[in-house]
Amino acid sequence: YEPNKVYIYCLAQHHCMSLNDSRDVTTLLLVDDDPDDQEFFKLALTAVKKEVRFAAVDNGQEALDQLTRRQCTPDLIFLDMNMPMMNGLTFLKKIKEITALKHIPVIIYSTSNESHEIDTAKSMGAVDYVIKPSRFVQLCQVLKEKLALHISL
């Protein structure tokens, strides 16, 4: 890998790479059913210029399946709330019940700014809650802040 380069893996295939070969690179998983949001997030992450492996999946069930099969072991998960098959809160509840996965920090990444949803997510184990920014510069700033806060870079 090259320093200061963002590594984007498997966005098209919707699964994470095995990371047994190089744990020195931070791994980030986005769980979001909106392909436009996935692309926007990926572009902002690229602009942030962090050494990071990135993958996106379309729903909580797909993420949980990959995590439990050890196809993906991210250092940080950004999680949308409203998705088909398994919503964000259900995924959060399930991941926090699995001993091998409950240590992974989860940041809710949602359009909702309802205080009861924010409180519920945090009480269920989310380490942070981000209201999806609509502007690219704002998303870049959010990613810089959250990566610095939740990942030892």
Coordinates of C-alpha atoms in Angstrom, one line a residue:
Y1 CA 0.0 0.0 0.0
E2 CA 1.0 3.6 -0.4
P3 CA 1.0 6.1 2.5
N4 CA -1.7 8.8 2.5
K5 CA -3.8 6.9 0.0
V6 CA -7.3 5.7 0.6
Y7 CA -7.9 2.1 -0.3
I8 CA -11.4 1.5 -1.7
Y9 CA -12.2 -2.2 -1.8
C10 CA -15.2 -4.2 -3.0
L11 CA -17.8 -1.4 -3.2
A12 CA -19.2 -3.1 -6.4
Q13 CA -19.2 -6.6 -4.9
H14 CA -20.6 -5.3 -1.5
H15 CA -18.2 -7.3 0.7
C16 CA -15.1 -6.6 2.6
M17 CA -11.7 -8.0 1.9
S18 CA -10.0 -10.3 4.3
L19 CA -7.6 -8.2 6.3
N20 CA -5.4 -10.8 7.9
D21 CA -2.5 -9.6 5.8
S22 CA -2.2 -6.0 7.0
R23 CA -4.0 -4.8 10.2
D24 CA -2.0 -1.6 10.2
V25 CA -4.5 0.0 7.8
T26 CA -7.8 1.1 9.3
T27 CA -10.9 -0.6 8.0
L28 CA -14.2 1.2 7.7
L29 CA -17.6 -0.3 6.8
L30 CA -20.5 1.7 5.7
V31 CA -23.9 0.1 6.0
D32 CA -26.3 2.1 3.9
D33 CA -28.9 1.1 1.3
D34 CA -28.6 4.3 -0.8
P35 CA -26.0 3.9 -3.6
D36 CA -25.7 7.7 -4.0
D37 CA -24.9 8.0 -0.3
Q38 CA -22.3 5.2 -0.6
E39 CA -20.6 7.0 -3.5
F40 CA -20.8 10.4 -1.7
F41 CA -19.2 8.9 1.4
K42 CA -16.5 7.1 -0.6
L43 CA -15.6 10.3 -2.4
A44 CA -15.4 12.3 0.8
L45 CA -13.3 9.5 2.4
T46 CA -10.9 9.7 -0.5
A47 CA -10.6 13.5 -0.1
V48 CA -9.8 13.1 3.6
K49 CA -6.6 11.2 2.5
K50 CA -6.5 8.7 5.4
E51 CA -5.0 5.3 5.0
V52 CA -8.1 3.3 5.2
R53 CA -9.8 0.2 3.6
F54 CA -13.4 0.9 2.8
A55 CA -16.4 -1.3 2.0
A56 CA -20.1 -0.7 1.8
V57 CA -23.1 -3.0 2.2
D58 CA -26.7 -2.4 1.5
N59 CA -28.4 -3.4 4.7
G60 CA -27.9 -4.6 8.3
Q61 CA -28.5 -8.3 7.4
E62 CA -25.8 -8.3 4.8
A63 CA -23.4 -6.6 7.2
L64 CA -24.2 -9.0 10.0
D65 CA -23.8 -12.0 7.7
Q66 CA -20.4 -10.8 6.6
L67 CA -19.2 -9.9 10.1
T68 CA -20.3 -13.2 11.6
R69 CA -18.6 -15.1 8.7
R70 CA -15.5 -13.1 9.4
Q71 CA -15.5 -11.8 5.8
C72 CA -15.1 -8.3 7.2
T73 CA -13.7 -7.1 10.5
P74 CA -13.8 -3.3 10.4
D75 CA -12.3 -1.0 13.0
L76 CA -15.3 1.4 12.6
I77 CA -18.8 1.0 11.3
F78 CA -20.9 3.9 9.9
L79 CA -24.6 2.7 10.1
D80 CA -27.7 4.1 8.4
M81 CA -30.9 3.8 10.4
N82 CA -33.5 3.3 7.7
M83 CA -32.8 0.3 5.5
P84 CA -34.7 -2.7 4.1
M85 CA -34.3 -6.3 5.5
M86 CA -32.7 -5.1 8.8
N87 CA -32.7 -1.5 10.0
G88 CA -29.9 0.2 11.8
L89 CA -31.2 -0.3 15.3
T90 CA -31.8 -4.0 14.9
F91 CA -28.3 -4.4 13.5
L92 CA -26.9 -2.4 16.4
K93 CA -28.7 -4.5 18.9
K94 CA -27.5 -7.8 17.3
I95 CA -23.9 -6.8 16.9
K96 CA -23.7 -5.7 20.5
E97 CA -24.9 -9.2 21.5
I98 CA -22.1 -10.9 19.8
T99 CA -19.0 -11.1 21.9
A100 CA -16.5 -11.2 19.0
L101 CA -18.1 -8.1 17.4
K102 CA -19.5 -5.9 20.2
H103 CA -16.1 -4.1 20.6
I104 CA -16.4 -2.5 17.1
P105 CA -17.4 1.1 17.4
V106 CA -20.6 2.0 15.5
I107 CA -21.4 5.5 14.4
I108 CA -25.0 6.1 13.4
Y109 CA -25.1 7.9 10.0
S110 CA -28.6 9.1 9.4
T111 CA -30.8 11.8 8.0
S112 CA -32.9 11.8 11.1
N113 CA -32.3 14.4 13.7
E114 CA -35.0 13.2 16.1
S115 CA -33.6 13.4 19.7
H116 CA -35.4 10.2 20.7
E117 CA -33.6 8.2 17.9
I118 CA -30.3 9.7 18.9
D119 CA -30.8 8.8 22.5
T120 CA -32.0 5.3 21.7
A121 CA -29.0 4.6 19.4
K122 CA -26.5 5.8 22.0
S123 CA -28.2 3.8 24.8
M124 CA -28.0 0.7 22.5
G125 CA -24.2 1.1 22.2
A126 CA -23.6 3.6 19.3
V127 CA -20.5 5.6 20.1
D128 CA -21.6 8.6 18.1
Y129 CA -24.5 9.9 15.9
V130 CA -23.9 11.9 12.7
I131 CA -26.7 13.6 10.8
K132 CA -25.9 13.0 7.1
P133 CA -24.4 16.3 5.7
S134 CA -25.7 17.4 2.4
R135 CA -22.5 19.3 1.4
F136 CA -19.3 17.5 0.5
V137 CA -17.1 19.8 2.5
Q138 CA -19.2 19.1 5.6
L139 CA -18.9 15.4 5.1
C140 CA -15.2 15.6 4.7
Q141 CA -15.0 17.5 8.0
V142 CA -17.2 15.0 9.8
L143 CA -15.1 12.1 8.6
K144 CA -11.9 13.8 9.7
E145 CA -13.3 14.4 13.1
K146 CA -14.8 11.0 13.6
L147 CA -11.8 9.1 12.4
A148 CA -9.6 11.1 14.7
L149 CA -11.9 10.6 17.6
H150 CA -12.7 6.9 17.2
I151 CA -9.6 5.4 15.5
S152 CA -6.0 5.5 16.6
L153 CA -4.4 6.8 13.4

